């Protein structure tokens, strides 16, 4: 299907200022210039404009004066593969012309190359184990892989019990149900997180109460927790955000002092450590997610961990319809079906067999990002406290617009124009409709991070040269924006 050309085509009478406005909108770094008869006459890139302005051109000059008249173009008479073959690292957007020389389509670098934020790597024994499930007919939630996956997970964490569930949200719901969170209870949740811990609390009938995050670790600020504890508070949910552990010691001290449970939300932090202890083993219950963008995946899936036999048994009962193991169809309590299938567990086991490999490679990715991004003005690198092993679920940065001269959203749009997928941080929970009762409170750190944070591609198998490409693009976009901002202000 031909693409919308309105953001890439400009008329020959446009000024450099008009072209810059179009470049801001299209985030492709290039415009095609056509005459009044719609015939393509030239091309202008943001680099061309920057160089022209540095050489004394005026922002009010006509685009025609500075455009490149020699350009590469595809043809309607060529097939898609032939037109795509014109794209390379330097020529990233190619107009497709008809026999009259009119631009009728455009071939984009992003048709050719796209780097996702995260993609699963299923190159271990996943296929072998799944085929075994199919061959033996054990495709539902009974079968040897369920036990083996749970055992491998418990062993990796040196924790007594691990119980697999259908997803990370179910893991949180199950943990809350086992702790009998209900009406009249309050639960403390960081204001900056994926919504699941707060929404599951609501679905238990309880009220999530938000606490701001720490500006440095991006995770719940222990110093702000006690202010929000009331006689109704029943639990705290520290979320190990983007792979960095929360400062657990003070959280546990507060929890014990006020007789509160702690559910660690480890969805984003499998393998992260706090003072040498794996996350998910410090509080009463750990909840994990194996969605396809997580460090290991089962497609959809999750796990709860605990060292308490009592909590483990409660969660097992609730996971399986509240049905006792001893007596089939005898339901001791009302429960859920939150089981994981043997097929999914087979994938999970194969993934767990590679967890150390995944995490070691991530360290290389992170070192590569760090090295290249550390000197960009206004870009703040992800946290790493001395006591923490951050596993950098997604390598995430903060764009301080005052310092960098570029807003987070513009940077994301420009990277998307180069085929690089990114994610903005979560919206603060207090700003979202289900939690409007918290809207009038202030959460300055959460607000700041939410509006300026973004995550960069961090797949377990991302090529190191692709990391270099992301860094080179960020450097080039920030440099270019700074120069153009300065020149525009002249
Ligand atoms: C912090 C956090 N908690 C919970 C979840 C929910 O996990 P799932 O998507 O497996 O339900 C996520 C998912 O992204 C998450 O990031």
PDB file of N, CA and C in Angstrom, residues 59-146:
ATOM      1  N   UNK A  59      17.777  31.048   7.809  1.00  0.00           N
ATOM      2  CA  UNK A  59      16.663  30.124   8.001  1.00  0.00           C
ATOM      3  C   UNK A  59      15.510  30.444   7.035  1.00  0.00           C
ATOM      4  N   UNK A  60      15.517  31.694   6.533  1.00  0.00           N
ATOM      5  CA  UNK A  60      14.460  32.113   5.612  1.00  0.00           C
ATOM      6  C   UNK A  60      14.822  31.851   4.139  1.00  0.00           C
ATOM      7  N   UNK A  61      16.024  31.299   3.902  1.00  0.00           N
ATOM      8  CA  UNK A  61      16.409  30.972   2.515  1.00  0.00           C
ATOM      9  C   UNK A  61      15.442  29.957   1.926  1.00  0.00           C
ATOM     10  N   UNK A  62      15.352  29.946   0.591  1.00  0.00           N
ATOM     11  CA  UNK A  62      14.464  28.948  -0.019  1.00  0.00           C
ATOM     12  C   UNK A  62      15.151  27.575   0.017  1.00  0.00           C
ATOM     13  N   UNK A  63      14.328  26.559   0.156  1.00  0.00           N
ATOM     14  CA  UNK A  63      14.851  25.190   0.174  1.00  0.00           C
ATOM     15  C   UNK A  63      15.519  24.882  -1.166  1.00  0.00           C
ATOM     16  N   UNK A  64      14.950  25.452  -2.223  1.00  0.00           N
ATOM     17  CA  UNK A  64      15.465  25.175  -3.575  1.00  0.00           C
ATOM     18  C   UNK A  64      16.952  25.499  -3.680  1.00  0.00           C
ATOM     19  N   UNK A  65      17.340  26.599  -2.996  1.00  0.00           N
ATOM     20  CA  UNK A  65      18.716  27.055  -3.087  1.00  0.00           C
ATOM     21  C   UNK A  65      19.707  26.029  -2.515  1.00  0.00           C
ATOM     22  N   UNK A  66      19.258  25.279  -1.530  1.00  0.00           N
ATOM     23  CA  UNK A  66      20.191  24.384  -0.815  1.00  0.00           C
ATOM     24  C   UNK A  66      19.951  22.912  -1.099  1.00  0.00           C
ATOM     25  N   UNK A  67      18.916  22.605  -1.886  1.00  0.00           N
ATOM     26  CA  UNK A  67      18.595  21.179  -2.038  1.00  0.00           C
ATOM     27  C   UNK A  67      19.627  20.461  -2.919  1.00  0.00           C
ATOM     28  N   UNK A  68      19.648  19.144  -2.760  1.00  0.00           N
ATOM     29  CA  UNK A  68      20.485  18.301  -3.611  1.00  0.00           C
ATOM     30  C   UNK A  68      19.698  17.902  -4.839  1.00  0.00           C
ATOM     31  N   UNK A  69      20.250  18.212  -5.999  1.00  0.00           N
ATOM     32  CA  UNK A  69      19.490  17.879  -7.213  1.00  0.00           C
ATOM     33  C   UNK A  69      19.785  16.457  -7.686  1.00  0.00           C
ATOM     34  N   UNK A  70      20.894  15.914  -7.159  1.00  0.00           N
ATOM     35  CA  UNK A  70      21.204  14.511  -7.495  1.00  0.00           C
ATOM     36  C   UNK A  70      20.679  13.629  -6.384  1.00  0.00           C
ATOM     37  N   UNK A  71      19.720  12.824  -6.724  1.00  0.00           N
ATOM     38  CA  UNK A  71      19.172  11.954  -5.681  1.00  0.00           C
ATOM     39  C   UNK A  71      18.880  10.586  -6.269  1.00  0.00           C
ATOM     40  N   UNK A  72      18.821   9.617  -5.353  1.00  0.00           N
ATOM     41  CA  UNK A  72      18.503   8.251  -5.784  1.00  0.00           C
ATOM     42  C   UNK A  72      16.987   8.092  -5.738  1.00  0.00           C
ATOM     43  N   UNK A  73      16.397   7.555  -6.806  1.00  0.00           N
ATOM     44  CA  UNK A  73      14.945   7.337  -6.806  1.00  0.00           C
ATOM     45  C   UNK A  73      14.615   5.956  -7.370  1.00  0.00           C
ATOM     46  N   UNK A  74      13.577   5.368  -6.813  1.00  0.00           N
ATOM     47  CA  UNK A  74      13.053   4.112  -7.344  1.00  0.00           C
ATOM     48  C   UNK A  74      12.016   4.424  -8.417  1.00  0.00           C
ATOM     49  N   UNK A  75      11.463   3.383  -9.002  1.00  0.00           N
ATOM     50  CA  UNK A  75      10.520   3.597 -10.091  1.00  0.00           C
ATOM     51  C   UNK A  75       9.308   2.689  -9.932  1.00  0.00           C
ATOM     52  N   UNK A  76       8.168   3.198 -10.404  1.00  0.00           N
ATOM     53  CA  UNK A  76       6.970   2.352 -10.391  1.00  0.00           C
ATOM     54  C   UNK A  76       7.140   1.154 -11.327  1.00  0.00           C
ATOM     55  N   UNK A  77       8.096   1.259 -12.242  1.00  0.00           N
ATOM     56  CA  UNK A  77       8.318   0.149 -13.178  1.00  0.00           C
ATOM     57  C   UNK A  77       9.217  -0.938 -12.579  1.00  0.00           C
ATOM     58  N   UNK A  78       9.793  -0.661 -11.415  1.00  0.00           N
ATOM     59  CA  UNK A  78      10.621  -1.677 -10.742  1.00  0.00           C
ATOM     60  C   UNK A  78       9.756  -2.398  -9.727  1.00  0.00           C
ATOM     61  N   UNK A  79      10.162  -3.627  -9.365  1.00  0.00           N
ATOM     62  CA  UNK A  79       9.383  -4.304  -8.319  1.00  0.00           C
ATOM     63  C   UNK A  79       9.889  -3.874  -6.940  1.00  0.00           C
ATOM     64  N   UNK A  80       9.176  -4.308  -5.907  1.00  0.00           N
ATOM     65  CA  UNK A  80       9.480  -3.867  -4.540  1.00  0.00           C
ATOM     66  C   UNK A  80      10.910  -4.229  -4.126  1.00  0.00           C
ATOM     67  N   UNK A  81      11.334  -5.429  -4.503  1.00  0.00           N
ATOM     68  CA  UNK A  81      12.690  -5.858  -4.119  1.00  0.00           C
ATOM     69  C   UNK A  81      13.729  -4.948  -4.765  1.00  0.00           C
ATOM     70  N   UNK A  82      13.505  -4.599  -6.032  1.00  0.00           N
ATOM     71  CA  UNK A  82      14.479  -3.724  -6.711  1.00  0.00           C
ATOM     72  C   UNK A  82      14.518  -2.339  -6.048  1.00  0.00           C
ATOM     73  N   UNK A  83      13.340  -1.832  -5.689  1.00  0.00           N
ATOM     74  CA  UNK A  83      13.316  -0.523  -5.019  1.00  0.00           C
ATOM     75  C   UNK A  83      13.946  -0.603  -3.623  1.00  0.00           C
ATOM     76  N   UNK A  84      13.672  -1.700  -2.906  1.00  0.00           N
ATOM     77  CA  UNK A  84      14.261  -1.863  -1.562  1.00  0.00           C
ATOM     78  C   UNK A  84      15.782  -1.949  -1.624  1.00  0.00           C
ATOM     79  N   UNK A  85      16.288  -2.530  -2.720  1.00  0.00           N
ATOM     80  CA  UNK A  85      17.736  -2.712  -2.858  1.00  0.00           C
ATOM     81  C   UNK A  85      18.480  -1.367  -2.933  1.00  0.00           C
ATOM     82  N   UNK A  86      17.741  -0.279  -3.148  1.00  0.00           N
ATOM     83  CA  UNK A  86      18.385   1.044  -3.213  1.00  0.00           C
ATOM     84  C   UNK A  86      18.704   1.596  -1.814  1.00  0.00           C
ATOM     85  N   UNK A  87      18.090   0.966  -0.806  1.00  0.00           N
ATOM     86  CA  UNK A  87      18.279   1.446   0.570  1.00  0.00           C
ATOM     87  C   UNK A  87      19.601   0.928   1.128  1.00  0.00           C
ATOM     88  N   UNK A  88      20.320   1.796   1.818  1.00  0.00           N
ATOM     89  CA  UNK A  88      21.514   1.344   2.538  1.00  0.00           C
ATOM     90  C   UNK A  88      21.698   2.213   3.780  1.00  0.00           C
ATOM     91  N   UNK A  89      22.805   2.018   4.487  1.00  0.00           N
ATOM     92  CA  UNK A  89      23.024   2.753   5.746  1.00  0.00           C
ATOM     93  C   UNK A  89      22.984   4.273   5.536  1.00  0.00           C
ATOM     94  N   UNK A  90      23.386   4.720   4.335  1.00  0.00           N
ATOM     95  CA  UNK A  90      23.454   6.170   4.091  1.00  0.00           C
ATOM     96  C   UNK A  90      22.156   6.668   3.455  1.00  0.00           C
ATOM     97  N   UNK A  91      21.693   5.959   2.419  1.00  0.00           N
ATOM     98  CA  UNK A  91      20.452   6.380   1.747  1.00  0.00           C
ATOM     99  C   UNK A  91      19.310   5.588   2.374  1.00  0.00           C
ATOM    100  N   UNK A  92      18.591   6.254   3.248  1.00  0.00           N
ATOM    101  CA  UNK A  92      17.631   5.501   4.067  1.00  0.00           C
ATOM    102  C   UNK A  92      16.176   5.703   3.638  1.00  0.00           C
ATOM    103  N   UNK A  93      15.907   6.689   2.774  1.00  0.00           N
ATOM    104  CA  UNK A  93      14.524   6.939   2.342  1.00  0.00           C
ATOM    105  C   UNK A  93      14.574   7.245   0.845  1.00  0.00           C
ATOM    106  N   UNK A  94      13.922   6.419   0.069  1.00  0.00           N
ATOM    107  CA  UNK A  94      14.019   6.563  -1.389  1.00  0.00           C
ATOM    108  C   UNK A  94      12.635   6.842  -1.972  1.00  0.00           C
ATOM    109  N   UNK A  95      12.516   7.945  -2.739  1.00  0.00           N
ATOM    110  CA  UNK A  95      11.219   8.203  -3.375  1.00  0.00           C
ATOM    111  C   UNK A  95      10.995   7.227  -4.531  1.00  0.00           C
ATOM    112  N   UNK A  96       9.743   6.881  -4.760  1.00  0.00           N
ATOM    113  CA  UNK A  96       9.414   6.049  -5.932  1.00  0.00           C
ATOM    114  C   UNK A  96       8.647   6.947  -6.901  1.00  0.00           C
ATOM    115  N   UNK A  97       9.178   7.075  -8.120  1.00  0.00           N
ATOM    116  CA  UNK A  97       8.606   8.031  -9.081  1.00  0.00           C
ATOM    117  C   UNK A  97       7.831   7.292 -10.180  1.00  0.00           C
ATOM    118  N   UNK A  98       6.784   7.975 -10.681  1.00  0.00           N
ATOM    119  CA  UNK A  98       6.098   7.416 -11.851  1.00  0.00           C
ATOM    120  C   UNK A  98       6.759   7.958 -13.129  1.00  0.00           C
ATOM    121  N   UNK A  99       6.184   7.645 -14.268  1.00  0.00           N
ATOM    122  CA  UNK A  99       6.855   8.019 -15.511  1.00  0.00           C
ATOM    123  C   UNK A  99       6.899   9.530 -15.721  1.00  0.00           C
ATOM    124  N   UNK A 100       6.040  10.264 -15.002  1.00  0.00           N
ATOM    125  CA  UNK A 100       6.051  11.740 -15.121  1.00  0.00           C
ATOM    126  C   UNK A 100       7.010  12.368 -14.114  1.00  0.00           C
ATOM    127  N   UNK A 101       7.639  11.546 -13.290  1.00  0.00           N
ATOM    128  CA  UNK A 101       8.564  12.090 -12.281  1.00  0.00           C
ATOM    129  C   UNK A 101       7.877  12.503 -11.000  1.00  0.00           C
ATOM    130  N   UNK A 102       6.587  12.136 -10.822  1.00  0.00           N
ATOM    131  CA  UNK A 102       5.877  12.459  -9.575  1.00  0.00           C
ATOM    132  C   UNK A 102       6.227  11.424  -8.511  1.00  0.00           C
ATOM    133  N   UNK A 103       6.323  11.899  -7.262  1.00  0.00           N
ATOM    134  CA  UNK A 103       6.555  10.948  -6.168  1.00  0.00           C
ATOM    135  C   UNK A 103       5.224  10.256  -5.877  1.00  0.00           C
ATOM    136  N   UNK A 104       5.195   8.935  -6.020  1.00  0.00           N
ATOM    137  CA  UNK A 104       3.941   8.220  -5.752  1.00  0.00           C
ATOM    138  C   UNK A 104       4.061   7.310  -4.535  1.00  0.00           C
ATOM    139  N   UNK A 105       5.272   7.091  -4.109  1.00  0.00           N
ATOM    140  CA  UNK A 105       5.462   6.220  -2.931  1.00  0.00           C
ATOM    141  C   UNK A 105       6.857   6.506  -2.375  1.00  0.00           C
ATOM    142  N   UNK A 106       7.147   5.892  -1.223  1.00  0.00           N
ATOM    143  CA  UNK A 106       8.483   6.052  -0.665  1.00  0.00           C
ATOM    144  C   UNK A 106       8.894   4.722  -0.042  1.00  0.00           C
ATOM    145  N   UNK A 107      10.147   4.373  -0.263  1.00  0.00           N
ATOM    146  CA  UNK A 107      10.681   3.157   0.368  1.00  0.00           C
ATOM    147  C   UNK A 107      11.502   3.625   1.557  1.00  0.00           C
ATOM    148  N   UNK A 108      11.168   3.094   2.711  1.00  0.00           N
ATOM    149  CA  UNK A 108      11.793   3.595   3.937  1.00  0.00           C
ATOM    150  C   UNK A 108      12.781   2.579   4.503  1.00  0.00           C
ATOM    151  N   UNK A 109      13.783   3.095   5.162  1.00  0.00           N
ATOM    152  CA  UNK A 109      14.731   2.251   5.896  1.00  0.00           C
ATOM    153  C   UNK A 109      13.972   1.305   6.832  1.00  0.00           C
ATOM    154  N   UNK A 110      12.865   1.815   7.405  1.00  0.00           N
ATOM    155  CA  UNK A 110      12.106   0.998   8.362  1.00  0.00           C
ATOM    156  C   UNK A 110      11.344  -0.145   7.678  1.00  0.00           C
ATOM    157  N   UNK A 111      11.231  -0.099   6.309  1.00  0.00           N
ATOM    158  CA  UNK A 111      10.656  -1.257   5.602  1.00  0.00           C
ATOM    159  C   UNK A 111      11.692  -2.373   5.547  1.00  0.00           C
ATOM    160  N   UNK A 112      12.919  -1.972   5.764  1.00  0.00           N
ATOM    161  CA  UNK A 112      14.055  -2.832   5.494  1.00  0.00           C
ATOM    162  C   UNK A 112      14.641  -3.378   6.796  1.00  0.00           C
ATOM    163  N   UNK A 113      14.590  -2.556   7.834  1.00  0.00           N
ATOM    164  CA  UNK A 113      15.266  -2.898   9.087  1.00  0.00           C
ATOM    165  C   UNK A 113      14.493  -2.341  10.267  1.00  0.00           C
ATOM    166  N   UNK A 114      14.275  -3.182  11.263  1.00  0.00           N
ATOM    167  CA  UNK A 114      13.601  -2.720  12.486  1.00  0.00           C
ATOM    168  C   UNK A 114      14.202  -3.454  13.675  1.00  0.00           C
ATOM    169  N   UNK A 115      14.519  -2.698  14.704  1.00  0.00           N
ATOM    170  CA  UNK A 115      15.129  -3.292  15.893  1.00  0.00           C
ATOM    171  C   UNK A 115      14.105  -3.241  17.025  1.00  0.00           C
ATOM    172  N   UNK A 116      13.599  -4.405  17.461  1.00  0.00           N
ATOM    173  CA  UNK A 116      12.580  -4.379  18.519  1.00  0.00           C
ATOM    174  C   UNK A 116      13.193  -4.090  19.879  1.00  0.00           C
ATOM    175  N   UNK A 117      12.369  -3.621  20.806  1.00  0.00           N
ATOM    176  CA  UNK A 117      12.846  -3.371  22.174  1.00  0.00           C
ATOM    177  C   UNK A 117      13.289  -4.683  22.810  1.00  0.00           C
ATOM    178  N   UNK A 118      12.520  -5.713  22.531  1.00  0.00           N
ATOM    179  CA  UNK A 118      12.833  -6.999  23.170  1.00  0.00           C
ATOM    180  C   UNK A 118      12.196  -8.100  22.349  1.00  0.00           C
ATOM    181  N   UNK A 119      12.935  -9.149  22.097  1.00  0.00           N
ATOM    182  CA  UNK A 119      12.315 -10.310  21.450  1.00  0.00           C
ATOM    183  C   UNK A 119      12.833 -11.580  22.124  1.00  0.00           C
ATOM    184  N   UNK A 120      11.996 -12.615  22.157  1.00  0.00           N
ATOM    185  CA  UNK A 120      12.434 -13.830  22.834  1.00  0.00           C
ATOM    186  C   UNK A 120      13.509 -14.571  22.038  1.00  0.00           C
ATOM    187  N   UNK A 121      14.324 -15.326  22.741  1.00  0.00           N
ATOM    188  CA  UNK A 121      15.325 -16.175  22.099  1.00  0.00           C
ATOM    189  C   UNK A 121      14.979 -17.611  22.485  1.00  0.00           C
ATOM    190  N   UNK A 122      14.587 -18.393  21.482  1.00  0.00           N
ATOM    191  CA  UNK A 122      14.072 -19.746  21.750  1.00  0.00           C
ATOM    192  C   UNK A 122      14.947 -20.773  21.046  1.00  0.00           C
ATOM    193  N   UNK A 123      16.242 -20.629  21.243  1.00  0.00           N
ATOM    194  CA  UNK A 123      17.177 -21.449  20.459  1.00  0.00           C
ATOM    195  C   UNK A 123      17.827 -22.565  21.271  1.00  0.00           C
ATOM    196  N   UNK A 124      17.318 -22.798  22.505  1.00  0.00           N
ATOM    197  CA  UNK A 124      17.866 -23.898  23.307  1.00  0.00           C
ATOM    198  C   UNK A 124      17.038 -25.149  23.070  1.00  0.00           C
ATOM    199  N   UNK A 125      16.601 -25.773  24.173  1.00  0.00           N
ATOM    200  CA  UNK A 125      15.870 -27.043  24.028  1.00  0.00           C
ATOM    201  C   UNK A 125      14.357 -26.853  23.963  1.00  0.00           C
ATOM    202  N   UNK A 126      13.908 -25.611  23.713  1.00  0.00           N
ATOM    203  CA  UNK A 126      12.465 -25.340  23.707  1.00  0.00           C
ATOM    204  C   UNK A 126      11.717 -26.278  22.758  1.00  0.00           C
ATOM    205  N   UNK A 127      12.214 -26.380  21.516  1.00  0.00           N
ATOM    206  CA  UNK A 127      11.499 -27.191  20.520  1.00  0.00           C
ATOM    207  C   UNK A 127      11.477 -28.658  20.949  1.00  0.00           C
ATOM    208  N   UNK A 128      12.622 -29.148  21.395  1.00  0.00           N
ATOM    209  CA  UNK A 128      12.706 -30.563  21.814  1.00  0.00           C
ATOM    210  C   UNK A 128      11.685 -30.861  22.922  1.00  0.00           C
ATOM    211  N   UNK A 129      11.649 -29.983  23.924  1.00  0.00           N
ATOM    212  CA  UNK A 129      10.758 -30.234  25.058  1.00  0.00           C
ATOM    213  C   UNK A 129       9.277 -30.106  24.654  1.00  0.00           C
ATOM    214  N   UNK A 130       8.982 -29.107  23.823  1.00  0.00           N
ATOM    215  CA  UNK A 130       7.579 -28.923  23.403  1.00  0.00           C
ATOM    216  C   UNK A 130       7.134 -30.112  22.548  1.00  0.00           C
ATOM    217  N   UNK A 131       8.007 -30.568  21.664  1.00  0.00           N
ATOM    218  CA  UNK A 131       7.659 -31.739  20.830  1.00  0.00           C
ATOM    219  C   UNK A 131       7.435 -32.966  21.701  1.00  0.00           C
ATOM    220  N   UNK A 132       8.194 -33.051  22.779  1.00  0.00           N
ATOM    221  CA  UNK A 132       8.010 -34.170  23.710  1.00  0.00           C
ATOM    222  C   UNK A 132       6.603 -34.106  24.339  1.00  0.00           C
ATOM    223  N   UNK A 133       6.171 -32.901  24.690  1.00  0.00           N
ATOM    224  CA  UNK A 133       4.806 -32.743  25.253  1.00  0.00           C
ATOM    225  C   UNK A 133       3.777 -33.214  24.222  1.00  0.00           C
ATOM    226  N   UNK A 134       3.979 -32.790  22.966  1.00  0.00           N
ATOM    227  CA  UNK A 134       3.011 -33.147  21.922  1.00  0.00           C
ATOM    228  C   UNK A 134       3.022 -34.662  21.679  1.00  0.00           C
ATOM    229  N   UNK A 135       4.212 -35.223  21.648  1.00  0.00           N
ATOM    230  CA  UNK A 135       4.324 -36.654  21.341  1.00  0.00           C
ATOM    231  C   UNK A 135       3.716 -37.501  22.454  1.00  0.00           C
ATOM    232  N   UNK A 136       3.782 -36.988  23.682  1.00  0.00           N
ATOM    233  CA  UNK A 136       3.307 -37.802  24.812  1.00  0.00           C
ATOM    234  C   UNK A 136       1.894 -37.403  25.255  1.00  0.00           C
ATOM    235  N   UNK A 137       1.314 -36.398  24.556  1.00  0.00           N
ATOM    236  CA  UNK A 137      -0.048 -35.935  24.871  1.00  0.00           C
ATOM    237  C   UNK A 137      -0.178 -35.147  26.163  1.00  0.00           C
ATOM    238  N   UNK A 138       0.941 -34.788  26.820  1.00  0.00           N
ATOM    239  CA  UNK A 138       0.856 -34.020  28.069  1.00  0.00           C
ATOM    240  C   UNK A 138       0.908 -32.531  27.722  1.00  0.00           C
ATOM    241  N   UNK A 139      -0.223 -32.024  27.320  1.00  0.00           N
ATOM    242  CA  UNK A 139      -0.218 -30.627  26.848  1.00  0.00           C
ATOM    243  C   UNK A 139      -0.908 -29.680  27.829  1.00  0.00           C
ATOM    244  N   UNK A 140      -1.611 -30.226  28.805  1.00  0.00           N
ATOM    245  CA  UNK A 140      -2.339 -29.360  29.733  1.00  0.00           C
ATOM    246  C   UNK A 140      -1.470 -29.081  30.963  1.00  0.00           C
ATOM    247  N   UNK A 141      -2.071 -28.859  32.110  1.00  0.00           N
ATOM    248  CA  UNK A 141      -1.248 -28.376  33.231  1.00  0.00           C
ATOM    249  C   UNK A 141      -0.699 -29.489  34.118  1.00  0.00           C
ATOM    250  N   UNK A 142      -0.862 -30.744  33.655  1.00  0.00           N
ATOM    251  CA  UNK A 142      -0.157 -31.815  34.354  1.00  0.00           C
ATOM    252  C   UNK A 142       0.957 -32.293  33.432  1.00  0.00           C
ATOM    253  N   UNK A 143       1.985 -32.888  34.013  1.00  0.00           N
ATOM    254  CA  UNK A 143       3.088 -33.354  33.174  1.00  0.00           C
ATOM    255  C   UNK A 143       4.398 -32.989  33.810  1.00  0.00           C
ATOM    256  N   UNK A 144       5.441 -33.662  33.337  1.00  0.00           N
ATOM    257  CA  UNK A 144       6.720 -33.558  34.047  1.00  0.00           C
ATOM    258  C   UNK A 144       7.373 -32.181  33.949  1.00  0.00           C
ATOM    259  N   UNK A 145       7.076 -31.428  32.874  1.00  0.00           N
ATOM    260  CA  UNK A 145       7.779 -30.144  32.718  1.00  0.00           C
ATOM    261  C   UNK A 145       7.326 -29.115  33.751  1.00  0.00           C
ATOM    262  N   UNK A 146       6.078 -29.229  34.204  1.00  0.00           N
ATOM    263  CA  UNK A 146       5.594 -28.292  35.231  1.00  0.00           C
ATOM    264  C   UNK A 146       6.464 -28.443  36.486  1.00  0.00           C
TER     265      UNK A 146
END
